[in-house]
mmCIF file of C-alpha atoms and ligand atoms in Angstrom:
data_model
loop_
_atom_site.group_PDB
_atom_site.id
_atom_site.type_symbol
_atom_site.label_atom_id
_atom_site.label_comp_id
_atom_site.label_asym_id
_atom_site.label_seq_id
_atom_site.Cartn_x
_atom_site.Cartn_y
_atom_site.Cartn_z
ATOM 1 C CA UNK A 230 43.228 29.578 62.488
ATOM 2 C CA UNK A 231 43.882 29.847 58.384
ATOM 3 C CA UNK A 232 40.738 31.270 56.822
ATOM 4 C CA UNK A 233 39.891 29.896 53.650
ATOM 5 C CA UNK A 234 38.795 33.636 52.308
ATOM 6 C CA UNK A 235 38.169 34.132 48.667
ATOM 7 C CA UNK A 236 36.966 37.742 46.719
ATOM 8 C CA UNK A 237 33.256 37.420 45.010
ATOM 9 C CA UNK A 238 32.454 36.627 41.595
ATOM 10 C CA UNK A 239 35.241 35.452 39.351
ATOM 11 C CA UNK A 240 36.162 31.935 40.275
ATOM 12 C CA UNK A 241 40.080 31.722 40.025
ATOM 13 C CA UNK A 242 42.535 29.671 39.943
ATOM 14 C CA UNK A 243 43.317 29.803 43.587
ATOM 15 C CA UNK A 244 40.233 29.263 44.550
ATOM 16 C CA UNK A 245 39.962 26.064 42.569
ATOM 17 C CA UNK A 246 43.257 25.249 44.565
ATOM 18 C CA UNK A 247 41.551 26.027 48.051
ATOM 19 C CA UNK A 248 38.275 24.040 47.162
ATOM 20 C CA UNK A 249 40.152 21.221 46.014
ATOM 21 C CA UNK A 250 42.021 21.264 48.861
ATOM 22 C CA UNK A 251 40.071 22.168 52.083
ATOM 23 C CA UNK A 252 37.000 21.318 50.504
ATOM 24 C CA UNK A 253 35.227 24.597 51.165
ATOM 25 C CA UNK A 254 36.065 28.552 50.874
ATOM 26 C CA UNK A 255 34.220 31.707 52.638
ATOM 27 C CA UNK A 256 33.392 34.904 50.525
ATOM 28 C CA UNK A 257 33.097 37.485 52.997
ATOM 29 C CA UNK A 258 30.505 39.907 53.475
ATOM 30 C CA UNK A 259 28.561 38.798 50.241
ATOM 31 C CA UNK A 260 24.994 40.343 51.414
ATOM 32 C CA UNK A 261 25.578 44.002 52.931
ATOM 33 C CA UNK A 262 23.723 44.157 56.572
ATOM 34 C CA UNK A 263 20.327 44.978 55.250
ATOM 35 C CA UNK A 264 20.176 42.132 52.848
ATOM 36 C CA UNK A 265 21.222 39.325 55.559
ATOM 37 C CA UNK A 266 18.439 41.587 57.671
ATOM 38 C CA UNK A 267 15.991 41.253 55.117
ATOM 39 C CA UNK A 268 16.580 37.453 54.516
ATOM 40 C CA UNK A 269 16.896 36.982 58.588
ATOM 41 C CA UNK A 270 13.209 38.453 58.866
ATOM 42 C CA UNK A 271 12.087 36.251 55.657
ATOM 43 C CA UNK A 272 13.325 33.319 57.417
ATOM 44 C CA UNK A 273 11.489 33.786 60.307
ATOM 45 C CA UNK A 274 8.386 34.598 58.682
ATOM 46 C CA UNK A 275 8.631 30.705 57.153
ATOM 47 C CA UNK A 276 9.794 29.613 60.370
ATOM 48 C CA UNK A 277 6.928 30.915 62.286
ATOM 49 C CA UNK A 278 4.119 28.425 60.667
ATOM 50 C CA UNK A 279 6.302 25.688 62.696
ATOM 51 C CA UNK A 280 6.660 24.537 65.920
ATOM 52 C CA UNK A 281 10.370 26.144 67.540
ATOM 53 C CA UNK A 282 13.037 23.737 67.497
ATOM 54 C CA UNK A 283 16.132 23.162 65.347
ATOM 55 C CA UNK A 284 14.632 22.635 61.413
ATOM 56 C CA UNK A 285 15.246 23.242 58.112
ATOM 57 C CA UNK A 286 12.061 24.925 55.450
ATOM 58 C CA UNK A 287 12.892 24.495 51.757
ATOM 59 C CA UNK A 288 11.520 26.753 49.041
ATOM 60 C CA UNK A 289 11.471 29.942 50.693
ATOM 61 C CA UNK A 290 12.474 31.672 47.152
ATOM 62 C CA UNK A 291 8.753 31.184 46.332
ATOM 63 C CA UNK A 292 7.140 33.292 48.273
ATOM 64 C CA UNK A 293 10.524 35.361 49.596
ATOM 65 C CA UNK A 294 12.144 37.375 47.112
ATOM 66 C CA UNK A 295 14.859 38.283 49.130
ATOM 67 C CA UNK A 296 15.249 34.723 49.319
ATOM 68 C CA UNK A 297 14.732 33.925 45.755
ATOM 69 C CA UNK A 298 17.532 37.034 44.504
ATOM 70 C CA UNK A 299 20.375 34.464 46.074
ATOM 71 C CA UNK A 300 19.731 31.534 44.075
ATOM 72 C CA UNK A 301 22.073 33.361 40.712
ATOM 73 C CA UNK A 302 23.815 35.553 43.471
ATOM 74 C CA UNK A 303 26.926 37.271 41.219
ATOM 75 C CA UNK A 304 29.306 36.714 43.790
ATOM 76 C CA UNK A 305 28.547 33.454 44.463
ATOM 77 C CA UNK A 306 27.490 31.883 41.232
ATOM 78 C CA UNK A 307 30.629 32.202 38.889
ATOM 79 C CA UNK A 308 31.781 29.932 41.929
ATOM 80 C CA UNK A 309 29.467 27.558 41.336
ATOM 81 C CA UNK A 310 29.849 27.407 37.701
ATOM 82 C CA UNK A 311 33.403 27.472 37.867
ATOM 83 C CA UNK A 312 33.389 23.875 39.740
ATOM 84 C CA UNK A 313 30.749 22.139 37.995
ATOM 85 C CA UNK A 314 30.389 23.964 34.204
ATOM 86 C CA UNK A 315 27.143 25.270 33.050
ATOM 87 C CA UNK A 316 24.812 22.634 32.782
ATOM 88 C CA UNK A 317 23.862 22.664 36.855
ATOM 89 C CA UNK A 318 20.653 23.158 39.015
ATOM 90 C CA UNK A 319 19.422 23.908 42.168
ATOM 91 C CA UNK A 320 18.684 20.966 44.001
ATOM 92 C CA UNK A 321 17.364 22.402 46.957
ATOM 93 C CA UNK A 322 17.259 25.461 49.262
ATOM 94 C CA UNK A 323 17.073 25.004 53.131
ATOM 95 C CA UNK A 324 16.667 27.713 55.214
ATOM 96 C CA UNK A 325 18.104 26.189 58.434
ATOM 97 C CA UNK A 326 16.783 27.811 62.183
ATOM 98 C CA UNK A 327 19.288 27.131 64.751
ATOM 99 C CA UNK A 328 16.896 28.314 68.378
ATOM 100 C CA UNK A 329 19.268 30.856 70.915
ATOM 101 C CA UNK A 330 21.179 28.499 72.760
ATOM 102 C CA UNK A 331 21.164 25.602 70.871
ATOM 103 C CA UNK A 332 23.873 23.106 71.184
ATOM 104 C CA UNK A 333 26.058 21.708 68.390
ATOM 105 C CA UNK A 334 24.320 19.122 65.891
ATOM 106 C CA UNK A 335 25.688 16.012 64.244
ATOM 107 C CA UNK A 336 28.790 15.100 62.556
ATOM 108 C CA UNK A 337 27.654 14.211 58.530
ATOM 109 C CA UNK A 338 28.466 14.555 55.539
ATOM 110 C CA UNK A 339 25.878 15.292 53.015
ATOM 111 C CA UNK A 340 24.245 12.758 50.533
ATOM 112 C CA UNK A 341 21.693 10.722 50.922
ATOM 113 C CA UNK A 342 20.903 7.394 53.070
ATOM 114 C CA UNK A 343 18.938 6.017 50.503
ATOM 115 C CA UNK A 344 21.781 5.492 47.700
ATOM 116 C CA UNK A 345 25.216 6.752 50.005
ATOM 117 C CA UNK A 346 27.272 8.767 48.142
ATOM 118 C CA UNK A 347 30.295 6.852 48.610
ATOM 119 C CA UNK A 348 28.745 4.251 47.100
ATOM 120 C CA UNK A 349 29.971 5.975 43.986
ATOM 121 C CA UNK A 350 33.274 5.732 44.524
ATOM 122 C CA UNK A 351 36.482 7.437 45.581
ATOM 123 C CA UNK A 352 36.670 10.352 46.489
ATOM 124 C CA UNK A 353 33.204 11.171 47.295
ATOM 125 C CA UNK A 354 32.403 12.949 44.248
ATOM 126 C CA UNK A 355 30.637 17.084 44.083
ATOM 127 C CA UNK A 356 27.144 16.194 43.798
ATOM 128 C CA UNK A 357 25.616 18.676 46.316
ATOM 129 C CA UNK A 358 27.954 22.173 46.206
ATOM 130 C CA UNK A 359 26.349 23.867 49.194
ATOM 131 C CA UNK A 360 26.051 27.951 49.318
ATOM 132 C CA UNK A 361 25.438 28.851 52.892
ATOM 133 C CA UNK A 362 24.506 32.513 53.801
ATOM 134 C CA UNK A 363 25.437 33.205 57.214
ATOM 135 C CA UNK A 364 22.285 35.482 58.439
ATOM 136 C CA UNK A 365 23.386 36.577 61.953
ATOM 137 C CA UNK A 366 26.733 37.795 62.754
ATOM 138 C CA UNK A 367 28.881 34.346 63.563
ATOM 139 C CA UNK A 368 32.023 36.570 64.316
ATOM 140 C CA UNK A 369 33.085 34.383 67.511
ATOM 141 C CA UNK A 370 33.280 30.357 68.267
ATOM 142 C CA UNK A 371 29.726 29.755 70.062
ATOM 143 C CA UNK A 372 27.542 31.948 67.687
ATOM 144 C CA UNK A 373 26.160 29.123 66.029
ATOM 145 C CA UNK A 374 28.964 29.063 63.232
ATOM 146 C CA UNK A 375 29.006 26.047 60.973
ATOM 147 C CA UNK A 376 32.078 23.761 61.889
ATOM 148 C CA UNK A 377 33.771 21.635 59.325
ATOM 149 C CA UNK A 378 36.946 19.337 58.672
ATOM 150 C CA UNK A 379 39.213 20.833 56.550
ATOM 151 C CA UNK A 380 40.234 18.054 53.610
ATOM 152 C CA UNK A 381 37.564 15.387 54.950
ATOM 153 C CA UNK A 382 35.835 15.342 52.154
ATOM 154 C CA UNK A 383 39.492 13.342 50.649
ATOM 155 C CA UNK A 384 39.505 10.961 53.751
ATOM 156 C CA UNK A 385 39.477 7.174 52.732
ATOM 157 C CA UNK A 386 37.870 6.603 56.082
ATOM 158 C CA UNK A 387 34.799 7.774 58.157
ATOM 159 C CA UNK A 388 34.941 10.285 61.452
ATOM 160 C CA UNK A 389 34.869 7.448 64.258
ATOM 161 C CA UNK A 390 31.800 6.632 65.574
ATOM 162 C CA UNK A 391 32.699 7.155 68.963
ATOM 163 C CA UNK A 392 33.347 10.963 68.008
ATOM 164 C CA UNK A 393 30.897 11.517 65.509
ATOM 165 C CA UNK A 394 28.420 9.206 67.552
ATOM 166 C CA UNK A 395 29.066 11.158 71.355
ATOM 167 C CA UNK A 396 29.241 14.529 69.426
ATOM 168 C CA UNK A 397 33.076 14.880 70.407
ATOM 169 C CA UNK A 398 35.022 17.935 69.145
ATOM 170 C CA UNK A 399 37.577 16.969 66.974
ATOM 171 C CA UNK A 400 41.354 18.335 67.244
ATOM 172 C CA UNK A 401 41.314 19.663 63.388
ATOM 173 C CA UNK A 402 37.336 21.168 63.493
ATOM 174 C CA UNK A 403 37.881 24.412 62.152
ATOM 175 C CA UNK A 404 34.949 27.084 63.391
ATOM 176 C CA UNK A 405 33.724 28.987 60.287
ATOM 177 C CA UNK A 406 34.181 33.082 61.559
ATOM 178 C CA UNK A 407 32.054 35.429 59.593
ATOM 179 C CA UNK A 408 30.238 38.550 59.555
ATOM 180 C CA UNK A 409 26.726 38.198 58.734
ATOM 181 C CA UNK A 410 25.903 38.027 54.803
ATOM 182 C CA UNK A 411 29.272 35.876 54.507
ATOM 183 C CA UNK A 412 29.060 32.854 52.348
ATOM 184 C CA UNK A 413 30.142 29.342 53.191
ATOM 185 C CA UNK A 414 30.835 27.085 49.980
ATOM 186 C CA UNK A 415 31.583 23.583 50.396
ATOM 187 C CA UNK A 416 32.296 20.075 48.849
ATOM 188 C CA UNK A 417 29.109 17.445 49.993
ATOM 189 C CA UNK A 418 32.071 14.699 51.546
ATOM 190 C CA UNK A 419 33.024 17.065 53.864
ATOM 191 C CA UNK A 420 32.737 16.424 57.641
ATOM 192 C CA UNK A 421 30.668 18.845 59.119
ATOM 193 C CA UNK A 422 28.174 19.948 61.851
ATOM 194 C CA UNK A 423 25.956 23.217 63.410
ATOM 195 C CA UNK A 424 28.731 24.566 66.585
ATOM 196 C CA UNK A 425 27.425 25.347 69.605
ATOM 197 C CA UNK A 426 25.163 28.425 69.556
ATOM 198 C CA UNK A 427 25.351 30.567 73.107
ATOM 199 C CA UNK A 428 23.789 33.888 72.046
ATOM 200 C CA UNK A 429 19.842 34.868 72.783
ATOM 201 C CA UNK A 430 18.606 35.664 69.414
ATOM 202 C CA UNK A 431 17.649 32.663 67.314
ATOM 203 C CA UNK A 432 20.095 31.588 64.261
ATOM 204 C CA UNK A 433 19.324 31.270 60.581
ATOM 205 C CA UNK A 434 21.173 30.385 57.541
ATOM 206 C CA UNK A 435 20.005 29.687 54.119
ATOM 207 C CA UNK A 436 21.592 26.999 52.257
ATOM 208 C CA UNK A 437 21.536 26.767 48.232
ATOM 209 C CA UNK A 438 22.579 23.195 47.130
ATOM 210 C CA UNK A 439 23.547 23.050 43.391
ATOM 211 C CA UNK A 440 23.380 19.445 41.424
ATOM 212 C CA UNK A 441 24.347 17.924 38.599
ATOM 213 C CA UNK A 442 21.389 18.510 36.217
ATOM 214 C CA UNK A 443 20.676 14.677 36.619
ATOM 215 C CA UNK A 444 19.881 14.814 39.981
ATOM 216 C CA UNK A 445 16.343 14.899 41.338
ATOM 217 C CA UNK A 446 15.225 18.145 43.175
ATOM 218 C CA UNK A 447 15.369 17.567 47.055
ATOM 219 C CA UNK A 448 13.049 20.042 48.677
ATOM 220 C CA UNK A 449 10.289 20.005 46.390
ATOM 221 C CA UNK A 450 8.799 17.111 44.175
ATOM 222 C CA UNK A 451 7.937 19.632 41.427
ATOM 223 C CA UNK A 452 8.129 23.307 40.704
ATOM 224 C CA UNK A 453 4.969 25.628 41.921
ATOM 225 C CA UNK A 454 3.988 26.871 38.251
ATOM 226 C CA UNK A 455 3.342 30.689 39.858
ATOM 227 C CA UNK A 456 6.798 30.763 40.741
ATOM 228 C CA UNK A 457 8.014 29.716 37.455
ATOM 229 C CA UNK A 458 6.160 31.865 35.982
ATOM 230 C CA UNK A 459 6.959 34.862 37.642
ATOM 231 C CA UNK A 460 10.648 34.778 38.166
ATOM 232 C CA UNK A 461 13.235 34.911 35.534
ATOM 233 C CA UNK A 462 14.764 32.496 32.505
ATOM 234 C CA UNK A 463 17.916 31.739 34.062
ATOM 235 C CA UNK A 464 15.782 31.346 37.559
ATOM 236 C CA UNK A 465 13.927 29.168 35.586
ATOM 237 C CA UNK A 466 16.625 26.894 34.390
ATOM 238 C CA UNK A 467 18.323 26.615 37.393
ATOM 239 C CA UNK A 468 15.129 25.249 38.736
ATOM 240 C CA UNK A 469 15.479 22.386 36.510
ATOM 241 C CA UNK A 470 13.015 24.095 33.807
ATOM 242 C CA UNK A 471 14.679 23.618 30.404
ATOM 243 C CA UNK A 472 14.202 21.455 27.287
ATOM 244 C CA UNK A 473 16.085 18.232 27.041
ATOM 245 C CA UNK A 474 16.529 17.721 23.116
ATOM 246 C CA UNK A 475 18.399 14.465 24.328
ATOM 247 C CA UNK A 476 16.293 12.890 27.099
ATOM 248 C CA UNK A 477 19.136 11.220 28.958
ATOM 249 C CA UNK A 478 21.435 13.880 29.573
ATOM 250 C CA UNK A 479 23.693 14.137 26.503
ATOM 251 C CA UNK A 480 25.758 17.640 26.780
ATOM 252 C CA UNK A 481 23.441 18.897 23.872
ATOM 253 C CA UNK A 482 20.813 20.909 25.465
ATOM 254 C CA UNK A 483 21.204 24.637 26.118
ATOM 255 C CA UNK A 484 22.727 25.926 29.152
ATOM 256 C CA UNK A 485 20.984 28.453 31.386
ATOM 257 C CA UNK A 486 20.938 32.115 29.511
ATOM 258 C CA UNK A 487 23.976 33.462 32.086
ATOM 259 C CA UNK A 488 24.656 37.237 31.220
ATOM 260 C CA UNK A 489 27.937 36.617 30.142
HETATM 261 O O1 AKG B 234 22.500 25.322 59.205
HETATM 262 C C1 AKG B 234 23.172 24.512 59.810
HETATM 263 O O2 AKG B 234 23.424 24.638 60.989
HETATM 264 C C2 AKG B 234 23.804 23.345 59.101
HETATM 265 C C3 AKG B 234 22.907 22.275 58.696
HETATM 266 C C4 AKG B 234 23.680 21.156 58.055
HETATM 267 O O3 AKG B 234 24.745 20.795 58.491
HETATM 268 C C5 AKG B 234 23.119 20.501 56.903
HETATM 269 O O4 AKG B 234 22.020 20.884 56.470
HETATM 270 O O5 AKG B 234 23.770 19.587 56.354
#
């Protein structure tokens, strides 16, 4: 299968040409083995308050800074800026358990059943740009890889029912292969689901979703003020945190302080 791979940082323009056209890209090998390690055990740490089962635990940056360094990743976030511009935040932050042997999950797109996202039109616009850390080695179909539709996020109409509905596989599902610390980034239309997951050790990924600065924040209904405190400006303003000389979102107030 064609791998949608793309080099960290910079945001080119091929890899506008990929997003736009796939809908997603993979930077390889973003997190060197220790990092994903270090995330991996900070995941289960937030995992363990909870019963086991297939779930998803937002705001693990707060109390895991291994967590909390990927939310300005370099090689990931000239990515994100390069699709949306700098005026952005982070919506939410799931860190996603997948249990040894768990089977595949649900054909969706992301968005939200309480105002649909194609409700605003056509295409589905980028409201939710989704940075997935892969934290276990997804190498192989069967390792609990993500799986998505190349180009869905484009398609006038929906996956069946009777596919997305029975769980079918679906003749152009393309299984994400990665090493562990690769990053997924992709579009909110596009088709997607958790593949099949055959291997003993339980499976986590961490998932940043950036947002228009408009949008409301989706794993937490306001920012823990030790947090803020303690982490940096441009943390800060990605967590929503800045002044807003003009209340309803004119382009006038000032962007996160990026280095460069
Ligand atoms: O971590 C996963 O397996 C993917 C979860 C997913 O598809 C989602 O959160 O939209």
């Amino acid at each position: 299968m064609l791998n949608p791979e793309v080099k960290p940082g910079e945001f080119t323009a091929v890899d506008r040409f990929i997003f736009e056209s796939w809908g997603y890209f993979v930077i390889p090998d973003v997190l060197s083995a220790d990092e994903a390690a270090e995330c991996y055990a900070a995941s289960e740490r937030m995992h363990a308050q909870r019963e086991r089962g297939f779930g998803q635990l937002g705001r693990g940056y707060e109390t895991e800074p291994s967590l909390e360094q990927l939310i300005d990743h370099p090689a990931v976030l000239p990515k994100i800026r390069g699709l949306y511009g700098d005026r952005f935040i982070l919506q939410a932050c799931w860190t996603t358990m997948q249990p040894a042997h768990g089977g595949t999950g649900r054909w969706h797109q992301d968005g939200s059943n309480a105002y649909d996202f194609k409700l605003l039109g056509y295409p589905v616009p980028l409201v939710q740009l989704r940075a997935s850390y892969l934290l276990t080695d997804q190498t192989e179909p069967g390792m609990g890889n993500m799986e998505l539709v190349p180009g869905s996020h484009r398609s006038q109409v929906p996956l069946p029912p009777e596919v997305s509905g029975a769980g079918d596989d679906v003749a152009i599902g393309h299984v994400i292969c990665a090493s562990a610390g690769s990053v997924l980034v992709f579009h909110n239309a596009v088709w997607h689901r958790t593949y099949a997951h055959h291997g003993d050790r339980d499976r986590y990924t961490a998932h940043y979703i950036y947002s228009p600065p408009w949008a409301r924040s989706a794993d937490r209904l306001e920012n823990s003020p030790e947090f803020l405190e303690r982490t940096t400006p441009l943390r800060r303003a990605l967590m929503g945190e800045f002044s807003r000389p003009d209340a309803p979102y004119g382009a006038n107030y000032d962007p996160p302080p990026f280095a460069s």
